[in-house]
PDB file of C-alpha atoms in Angstrom:
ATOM      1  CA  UNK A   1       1.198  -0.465  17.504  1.00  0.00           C
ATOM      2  CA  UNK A   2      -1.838  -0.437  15.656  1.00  0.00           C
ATOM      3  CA  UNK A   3      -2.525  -4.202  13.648  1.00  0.00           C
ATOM      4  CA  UNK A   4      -5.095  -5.107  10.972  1.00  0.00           C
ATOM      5  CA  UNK A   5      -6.447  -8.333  10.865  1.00  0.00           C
ATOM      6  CA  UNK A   6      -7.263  -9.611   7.359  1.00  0.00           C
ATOM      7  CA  UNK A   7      -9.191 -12.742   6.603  1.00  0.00           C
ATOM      8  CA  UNK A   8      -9.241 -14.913   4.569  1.00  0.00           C
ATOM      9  CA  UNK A   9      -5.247 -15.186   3.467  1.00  0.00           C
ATOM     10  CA  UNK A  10      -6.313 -16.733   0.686  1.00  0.00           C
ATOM     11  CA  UNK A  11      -8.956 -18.117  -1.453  1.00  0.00           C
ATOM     12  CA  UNK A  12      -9.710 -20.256  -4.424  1.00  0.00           C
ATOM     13  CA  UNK A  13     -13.392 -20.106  -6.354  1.00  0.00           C
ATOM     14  CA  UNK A  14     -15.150 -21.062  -8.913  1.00  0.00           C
ATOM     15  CA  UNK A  15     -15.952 -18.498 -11.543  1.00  0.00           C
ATOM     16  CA  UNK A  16     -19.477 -17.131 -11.010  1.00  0.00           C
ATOM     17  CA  UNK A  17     -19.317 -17.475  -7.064  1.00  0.00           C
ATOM     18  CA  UNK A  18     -19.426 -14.411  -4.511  1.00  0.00           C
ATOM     19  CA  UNK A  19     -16.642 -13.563  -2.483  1.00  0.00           C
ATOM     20  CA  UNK A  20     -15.799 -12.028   0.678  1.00  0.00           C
ATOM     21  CA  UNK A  21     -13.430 -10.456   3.262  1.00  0.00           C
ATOM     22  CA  UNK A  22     -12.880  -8.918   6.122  1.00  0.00           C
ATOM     23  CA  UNK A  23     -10.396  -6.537   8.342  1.00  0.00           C
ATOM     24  CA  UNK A  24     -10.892  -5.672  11.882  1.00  0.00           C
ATOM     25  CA  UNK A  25      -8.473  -3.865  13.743  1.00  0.00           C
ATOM     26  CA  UNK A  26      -7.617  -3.589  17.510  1.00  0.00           C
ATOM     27  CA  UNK A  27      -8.162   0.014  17.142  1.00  0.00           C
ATOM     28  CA  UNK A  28     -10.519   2.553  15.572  1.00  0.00           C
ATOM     29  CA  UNK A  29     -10.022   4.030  12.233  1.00  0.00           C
ATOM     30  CA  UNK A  30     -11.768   7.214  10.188  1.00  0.00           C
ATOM     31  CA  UNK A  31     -10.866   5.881   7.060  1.00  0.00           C
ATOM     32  CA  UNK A  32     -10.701   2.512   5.175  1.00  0.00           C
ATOM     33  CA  UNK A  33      -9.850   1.661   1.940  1.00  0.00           C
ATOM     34  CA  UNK A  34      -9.467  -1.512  -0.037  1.00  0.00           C
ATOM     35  CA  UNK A  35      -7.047  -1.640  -3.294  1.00  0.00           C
ATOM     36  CA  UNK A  36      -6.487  -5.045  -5.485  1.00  0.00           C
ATOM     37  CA  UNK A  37      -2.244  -6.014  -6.535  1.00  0.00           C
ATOM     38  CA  UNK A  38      -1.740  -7.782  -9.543  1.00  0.00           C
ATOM     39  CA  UNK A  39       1.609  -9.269 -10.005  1.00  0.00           C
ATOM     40  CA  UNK A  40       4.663  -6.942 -11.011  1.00  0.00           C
ATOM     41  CA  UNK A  41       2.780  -4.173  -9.892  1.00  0.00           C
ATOM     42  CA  UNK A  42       1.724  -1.246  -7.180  1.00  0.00           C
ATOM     43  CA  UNK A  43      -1.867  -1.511  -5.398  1.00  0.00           C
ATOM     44  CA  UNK A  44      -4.061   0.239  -7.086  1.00  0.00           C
ATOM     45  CA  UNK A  45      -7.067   1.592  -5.257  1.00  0.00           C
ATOM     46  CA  UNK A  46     -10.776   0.214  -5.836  1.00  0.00           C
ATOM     47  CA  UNK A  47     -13.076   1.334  -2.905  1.00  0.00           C
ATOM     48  CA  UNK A  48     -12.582   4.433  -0.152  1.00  0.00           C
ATOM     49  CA  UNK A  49     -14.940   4.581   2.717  1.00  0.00           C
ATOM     50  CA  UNK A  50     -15.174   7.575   5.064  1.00  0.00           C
ATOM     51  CA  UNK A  51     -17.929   7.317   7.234  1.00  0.00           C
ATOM     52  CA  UNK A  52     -18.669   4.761   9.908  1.00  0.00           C
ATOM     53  CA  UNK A  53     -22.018   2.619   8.113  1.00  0.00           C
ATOM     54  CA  UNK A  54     -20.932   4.092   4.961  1.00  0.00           C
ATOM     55  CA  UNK A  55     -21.680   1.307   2.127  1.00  0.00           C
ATOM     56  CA  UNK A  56     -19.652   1.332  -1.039  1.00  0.00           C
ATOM     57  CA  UNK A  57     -20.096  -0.081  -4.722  1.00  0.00           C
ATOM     58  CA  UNK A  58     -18.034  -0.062  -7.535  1.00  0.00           C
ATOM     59  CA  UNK A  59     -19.340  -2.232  -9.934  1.00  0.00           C
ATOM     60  CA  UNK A  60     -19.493  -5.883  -8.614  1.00  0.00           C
ATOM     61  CA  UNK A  61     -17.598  -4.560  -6.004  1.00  0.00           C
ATOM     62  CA  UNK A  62     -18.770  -3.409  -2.569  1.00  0.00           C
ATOM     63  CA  UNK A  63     -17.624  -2.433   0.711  1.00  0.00           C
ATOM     64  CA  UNK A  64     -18.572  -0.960   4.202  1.00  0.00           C
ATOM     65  CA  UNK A  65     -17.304   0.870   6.393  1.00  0.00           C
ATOM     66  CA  UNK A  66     -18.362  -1.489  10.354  1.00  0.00           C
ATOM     67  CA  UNK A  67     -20.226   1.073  12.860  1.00  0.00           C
ATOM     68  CA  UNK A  68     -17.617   0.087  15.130  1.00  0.00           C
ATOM     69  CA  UNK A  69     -15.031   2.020  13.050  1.00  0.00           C
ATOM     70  CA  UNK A  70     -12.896  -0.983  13.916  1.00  0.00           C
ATOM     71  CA  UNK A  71     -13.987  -3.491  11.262  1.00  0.00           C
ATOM     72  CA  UNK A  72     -14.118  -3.321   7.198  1.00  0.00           C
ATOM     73  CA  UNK A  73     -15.215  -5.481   4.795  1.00  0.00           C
ATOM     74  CA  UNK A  74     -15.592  -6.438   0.853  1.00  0.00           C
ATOM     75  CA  UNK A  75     -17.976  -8.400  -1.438  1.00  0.00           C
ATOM     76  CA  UNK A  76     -17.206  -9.132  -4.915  1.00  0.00           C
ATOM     77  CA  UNK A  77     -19.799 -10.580  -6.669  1.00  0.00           C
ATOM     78  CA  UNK A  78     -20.036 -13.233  -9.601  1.00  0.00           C
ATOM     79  CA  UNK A  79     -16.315 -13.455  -9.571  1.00  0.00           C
ATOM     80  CA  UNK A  80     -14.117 -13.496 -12.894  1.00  0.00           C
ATOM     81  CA  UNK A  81     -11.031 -15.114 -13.752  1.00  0.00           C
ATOM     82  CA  UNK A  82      -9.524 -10.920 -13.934  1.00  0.00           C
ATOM     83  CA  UNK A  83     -10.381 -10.727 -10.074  1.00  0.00           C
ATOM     84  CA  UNK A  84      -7.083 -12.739  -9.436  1.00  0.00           C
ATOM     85  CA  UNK A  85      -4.801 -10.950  -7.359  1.00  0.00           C
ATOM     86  CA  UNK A  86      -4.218 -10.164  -3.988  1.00  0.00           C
ATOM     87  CA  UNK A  87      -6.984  -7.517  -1.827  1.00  0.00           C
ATOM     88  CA  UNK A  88      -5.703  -5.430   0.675  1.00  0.00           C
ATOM     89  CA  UNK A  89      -7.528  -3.514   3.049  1.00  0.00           C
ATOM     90  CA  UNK A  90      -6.058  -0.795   4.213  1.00  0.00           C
ATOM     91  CA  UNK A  91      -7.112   1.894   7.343  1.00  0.00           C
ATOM     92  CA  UNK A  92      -5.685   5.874   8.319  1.00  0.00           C
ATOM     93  CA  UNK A  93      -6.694   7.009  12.194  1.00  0.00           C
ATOM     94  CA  UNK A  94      -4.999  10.213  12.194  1.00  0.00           C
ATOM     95  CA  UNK A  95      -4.216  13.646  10.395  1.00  0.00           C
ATOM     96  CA  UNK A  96      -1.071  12.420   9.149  1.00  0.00           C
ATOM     97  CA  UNK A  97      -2.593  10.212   6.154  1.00  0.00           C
ATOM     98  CA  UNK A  98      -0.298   7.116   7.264  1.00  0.00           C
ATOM     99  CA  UNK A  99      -1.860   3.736   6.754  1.00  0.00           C
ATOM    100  CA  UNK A 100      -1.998   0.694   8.074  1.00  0.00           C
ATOM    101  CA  UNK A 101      -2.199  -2.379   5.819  1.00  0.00           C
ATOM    102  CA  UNK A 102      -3.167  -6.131   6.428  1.00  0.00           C
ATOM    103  CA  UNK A 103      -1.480  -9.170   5.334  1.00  0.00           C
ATOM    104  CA  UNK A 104      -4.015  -9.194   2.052  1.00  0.00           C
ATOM    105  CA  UNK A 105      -6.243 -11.787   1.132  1.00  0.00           C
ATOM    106  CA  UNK A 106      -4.803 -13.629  -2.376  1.00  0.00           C
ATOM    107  CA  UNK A 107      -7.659 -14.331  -4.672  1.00  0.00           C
ATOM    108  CA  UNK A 108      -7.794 -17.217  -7.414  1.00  0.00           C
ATOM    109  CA  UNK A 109     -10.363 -17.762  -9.710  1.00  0.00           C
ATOM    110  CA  UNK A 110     -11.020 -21.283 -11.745  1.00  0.00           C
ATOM    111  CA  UNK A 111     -12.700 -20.751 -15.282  1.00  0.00           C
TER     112      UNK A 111
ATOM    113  CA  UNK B   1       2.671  10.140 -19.089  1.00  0.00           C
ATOM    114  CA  UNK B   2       1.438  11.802 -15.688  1.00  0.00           C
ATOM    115  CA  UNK B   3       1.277   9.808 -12.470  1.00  0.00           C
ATOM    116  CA  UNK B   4       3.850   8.197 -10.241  1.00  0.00           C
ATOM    117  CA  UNK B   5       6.933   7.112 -11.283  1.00  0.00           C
ATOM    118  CA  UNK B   6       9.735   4.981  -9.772  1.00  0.00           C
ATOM    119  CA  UNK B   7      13.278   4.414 -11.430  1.00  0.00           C
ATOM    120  CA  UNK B   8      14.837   1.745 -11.169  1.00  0.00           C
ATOM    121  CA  UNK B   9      12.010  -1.326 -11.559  1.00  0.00           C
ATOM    122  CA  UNK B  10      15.120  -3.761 -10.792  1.00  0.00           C
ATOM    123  CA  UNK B  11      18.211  -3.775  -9.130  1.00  0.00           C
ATOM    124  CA  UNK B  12      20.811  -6.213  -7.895  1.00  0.00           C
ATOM    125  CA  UNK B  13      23.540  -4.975  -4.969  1.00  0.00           C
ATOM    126  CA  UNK B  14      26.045  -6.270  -2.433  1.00  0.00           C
ATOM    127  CA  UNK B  15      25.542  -6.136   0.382  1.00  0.00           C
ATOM    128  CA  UNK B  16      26.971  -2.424   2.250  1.00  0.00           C
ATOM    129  CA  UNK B  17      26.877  -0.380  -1.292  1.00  0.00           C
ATOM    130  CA  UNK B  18      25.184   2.196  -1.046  1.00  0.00           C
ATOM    131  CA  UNK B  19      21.346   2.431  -2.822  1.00  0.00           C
ATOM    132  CA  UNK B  20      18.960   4.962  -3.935  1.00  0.00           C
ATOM    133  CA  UNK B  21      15.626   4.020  -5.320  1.00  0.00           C
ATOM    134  CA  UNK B  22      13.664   7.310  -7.027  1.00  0.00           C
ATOM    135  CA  UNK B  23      10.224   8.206  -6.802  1.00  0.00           C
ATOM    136  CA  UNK B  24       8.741  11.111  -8.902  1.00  0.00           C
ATOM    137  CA  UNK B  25       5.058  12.493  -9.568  1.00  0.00           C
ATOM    138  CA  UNK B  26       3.498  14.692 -11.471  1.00  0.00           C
ATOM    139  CA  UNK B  27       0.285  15.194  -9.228  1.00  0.00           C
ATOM    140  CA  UNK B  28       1.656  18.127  -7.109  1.00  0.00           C
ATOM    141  CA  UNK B  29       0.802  15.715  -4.202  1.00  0.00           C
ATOM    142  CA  UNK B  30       1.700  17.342  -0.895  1.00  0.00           C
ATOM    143  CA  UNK B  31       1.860  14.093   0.652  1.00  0.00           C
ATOM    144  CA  UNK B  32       4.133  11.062  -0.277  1.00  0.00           C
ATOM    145  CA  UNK B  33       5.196   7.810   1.412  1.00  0.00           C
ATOM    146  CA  UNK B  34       7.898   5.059   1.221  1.00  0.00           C
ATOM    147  CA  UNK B  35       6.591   0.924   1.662  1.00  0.00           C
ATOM    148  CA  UNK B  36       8.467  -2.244   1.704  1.00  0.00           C
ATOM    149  CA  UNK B  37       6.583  -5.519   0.926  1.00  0.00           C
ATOM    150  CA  UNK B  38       7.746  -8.967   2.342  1.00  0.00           C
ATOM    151  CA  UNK B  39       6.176 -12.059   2.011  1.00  0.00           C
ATOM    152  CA  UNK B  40       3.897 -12.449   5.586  1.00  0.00           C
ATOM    153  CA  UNK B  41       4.593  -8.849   6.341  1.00  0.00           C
ATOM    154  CA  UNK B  42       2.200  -7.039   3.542  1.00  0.00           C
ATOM    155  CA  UNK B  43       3.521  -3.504   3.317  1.00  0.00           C
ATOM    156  CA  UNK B  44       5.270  -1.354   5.953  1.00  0.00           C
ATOM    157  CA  UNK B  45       5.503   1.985   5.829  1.00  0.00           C
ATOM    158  CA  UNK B  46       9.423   2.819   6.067  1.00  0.00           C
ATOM    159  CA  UNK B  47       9.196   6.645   5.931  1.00  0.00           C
ATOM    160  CA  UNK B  48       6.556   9.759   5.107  1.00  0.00           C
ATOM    161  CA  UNK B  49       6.901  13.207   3.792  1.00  0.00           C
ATOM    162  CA  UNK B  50       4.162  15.958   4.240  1.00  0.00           C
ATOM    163  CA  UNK B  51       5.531  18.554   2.221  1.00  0.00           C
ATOM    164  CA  UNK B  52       9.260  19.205   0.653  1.00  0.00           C
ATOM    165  CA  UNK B  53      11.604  19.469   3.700  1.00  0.00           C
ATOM    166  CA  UNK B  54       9.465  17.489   5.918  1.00  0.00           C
ATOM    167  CA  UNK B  55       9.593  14.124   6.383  1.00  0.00           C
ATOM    168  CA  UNK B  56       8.930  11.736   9.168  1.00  0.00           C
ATOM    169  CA  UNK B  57      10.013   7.950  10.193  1.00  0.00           C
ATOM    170  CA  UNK B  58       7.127   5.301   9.873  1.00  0.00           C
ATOM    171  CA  UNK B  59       7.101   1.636  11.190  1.00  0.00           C
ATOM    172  CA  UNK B  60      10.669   0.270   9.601  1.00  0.00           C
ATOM    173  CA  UNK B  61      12.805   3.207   9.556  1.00  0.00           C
ATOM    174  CA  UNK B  62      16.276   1.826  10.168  1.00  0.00           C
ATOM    175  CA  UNK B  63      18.952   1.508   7.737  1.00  0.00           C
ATOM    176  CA  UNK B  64      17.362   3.956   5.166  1.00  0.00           C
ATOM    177  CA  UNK B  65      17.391   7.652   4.309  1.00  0.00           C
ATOM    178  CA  UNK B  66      15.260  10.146   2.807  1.00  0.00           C
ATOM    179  CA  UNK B  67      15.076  13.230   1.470  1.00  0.00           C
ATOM    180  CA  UNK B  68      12.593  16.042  -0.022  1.00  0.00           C
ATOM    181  CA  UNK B  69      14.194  19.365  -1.392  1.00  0.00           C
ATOM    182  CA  UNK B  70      11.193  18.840  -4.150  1.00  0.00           C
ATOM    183  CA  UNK B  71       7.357  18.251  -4.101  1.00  0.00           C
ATOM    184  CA  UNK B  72       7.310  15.938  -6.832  1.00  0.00           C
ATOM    185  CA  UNK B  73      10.363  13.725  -5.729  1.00  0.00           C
ATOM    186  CA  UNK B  74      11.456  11.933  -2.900  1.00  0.00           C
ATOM    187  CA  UNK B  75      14.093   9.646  -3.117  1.00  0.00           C
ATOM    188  CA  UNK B  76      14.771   6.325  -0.841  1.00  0.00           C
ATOM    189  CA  UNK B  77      18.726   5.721  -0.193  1.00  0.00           C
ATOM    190  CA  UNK B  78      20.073   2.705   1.809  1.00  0.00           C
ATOM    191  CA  UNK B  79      23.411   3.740   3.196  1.00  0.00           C
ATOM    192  CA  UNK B  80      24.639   0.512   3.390  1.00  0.00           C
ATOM    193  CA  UNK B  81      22.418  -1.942   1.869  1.00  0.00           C
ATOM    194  CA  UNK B  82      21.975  -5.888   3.516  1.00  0.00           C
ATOM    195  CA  UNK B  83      20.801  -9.151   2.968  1.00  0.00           C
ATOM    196  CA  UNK B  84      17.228  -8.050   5.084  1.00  0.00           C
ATOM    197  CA  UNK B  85      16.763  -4.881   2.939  1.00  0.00           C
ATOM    198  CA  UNK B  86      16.081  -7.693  -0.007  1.00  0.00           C
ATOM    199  CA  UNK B  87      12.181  -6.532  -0.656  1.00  0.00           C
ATOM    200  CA  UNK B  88       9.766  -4.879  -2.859  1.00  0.00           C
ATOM    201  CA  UNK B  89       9.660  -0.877  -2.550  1.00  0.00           C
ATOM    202  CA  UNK B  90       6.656   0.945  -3.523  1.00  0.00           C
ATOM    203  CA  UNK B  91       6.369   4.908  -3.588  1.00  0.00           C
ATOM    204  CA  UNK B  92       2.776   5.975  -2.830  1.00  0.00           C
ATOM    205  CA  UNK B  93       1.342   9.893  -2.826  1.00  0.00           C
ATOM    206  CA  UNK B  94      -1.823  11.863  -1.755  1.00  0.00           C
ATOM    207  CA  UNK B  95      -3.032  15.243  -2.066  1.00  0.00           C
ATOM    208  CA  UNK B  96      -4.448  15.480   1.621  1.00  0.00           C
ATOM    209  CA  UNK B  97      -4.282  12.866   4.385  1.00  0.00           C
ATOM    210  CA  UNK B  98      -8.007  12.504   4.155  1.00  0.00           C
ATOM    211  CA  UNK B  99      -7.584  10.935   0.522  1.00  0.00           C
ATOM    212  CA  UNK B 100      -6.438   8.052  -0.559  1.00  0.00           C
ATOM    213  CA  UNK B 101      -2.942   6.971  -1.559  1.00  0.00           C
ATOM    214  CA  UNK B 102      -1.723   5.847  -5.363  1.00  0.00           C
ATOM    215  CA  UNK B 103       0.992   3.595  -6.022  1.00  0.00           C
ATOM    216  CA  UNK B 104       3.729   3.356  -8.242  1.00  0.00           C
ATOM    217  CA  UNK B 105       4.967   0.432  -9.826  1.00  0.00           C
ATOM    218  CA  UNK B 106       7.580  -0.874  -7.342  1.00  0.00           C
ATOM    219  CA  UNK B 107      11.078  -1.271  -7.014  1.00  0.00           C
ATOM    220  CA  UNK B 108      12.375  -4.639  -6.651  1.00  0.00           C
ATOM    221  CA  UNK B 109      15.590  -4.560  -4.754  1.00  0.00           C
ATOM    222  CA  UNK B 110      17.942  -7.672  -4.359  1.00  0.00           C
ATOM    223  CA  UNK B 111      20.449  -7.516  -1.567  1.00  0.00           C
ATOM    224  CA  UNK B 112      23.531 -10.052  -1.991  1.00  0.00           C
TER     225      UNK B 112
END
């Protein structure tokens, strides 16, 4: 079956430093998304991306959408110690609005 | 409060009782799905409905149930729970497949 790649599993920073991550898949997708878990609770959605090239910001957040249709990634910039959690990226390939999830990337943040 | 809604947050069993963890929203979502999250295993889709009175199986159908006769709910039973059901269950919904999904809060399900 289809498999998502994420990378890094985890991470540890320094406040103020730029992150990143990445998904690539063995197979194309026509959607990505990326949503951030805090403990105790259900993802919760912070960028969509539709459109092969497409790049996303939401706040110092941003994410594109590979021309391949097979890769994702996401930037978080001048991290803060409420980024701590764990990123999941997330791609749909069909009409049936199934996803596919990687293993996350777990973000922690020193102050 | 409107949203997605899943009853109950905890709950200890033995292992062969029977289980059923609930899942309502108020969205009028056409689209709803049941995940499991392990450690190493991020979440698996365990079953999808498109509409009341459809549903399908997704990756880790086997040992659970579900049901539809209502948009807004769609319950997840375990006939007869074990040890390897022991996991985190989330309820997720979406208006069309070409949006994106919202979460509930999880269930947290311990298997004994």
């Amino acid at each position: 079956g289809q498999q998502l790649n994420q990378s890094p599993q985890s991470m540890f920073i320094q406040e103020g430093e730029d992150v990143s991550m990445n998904c690539t898949s063995s197979s194309i997708f026509n959607t990505w998304l990326w949503y951030k878990q805090e403990p105790g609770e259900g993802p919760v959605l912070l960028i969509a991306l539709y459109k092969a090239g497409e790049l996303t910001s939401n706040g110092r957040l941003t994410a594109q959408f590979g021309i391949t249709r097979k890769d994702s990634f996401l930037n978080i910039s001048a991290s803060i110690p409420s980024d701590v959690g764990i990123y999941f990226c997330a791609g749909s390939s069909g009409n049936t609005g199934k996803l596919i999830f990687g293993q996350g990337t777990t973000l922690q943040v020193k102050p | 409060d409107a949203g997605i809604t899943q009853s109950p947050r905890y709950k200890i069993t033995e292992t062969g009782r029977q289980v059923t963890l609930m899942c309502h929203q108020t969205w009028s979502h056409s689209y709803m799905f049941w995940y499991r999250q392990d450690l190493g295993h991020g979440l698996r889709l365990i079953y999808y409905s498109a509409a009341a009175d459809i549903t399908d199986k997704g990756e880790v159908p086997d040992g659970y149930v579900v049901s539809r006769s209502k948009t807004e709910n769609f319950p997840l039973t375990l006939e007869s729970a074990t040890r390897s059901q022991t996991s985190v269950y989330f309820c997720a919904s979406t208006r069309t497949v070409y949006n994106e999904q919202f979460f509930g809060p999880g269930t947290r399900l311990t298997v004994l």
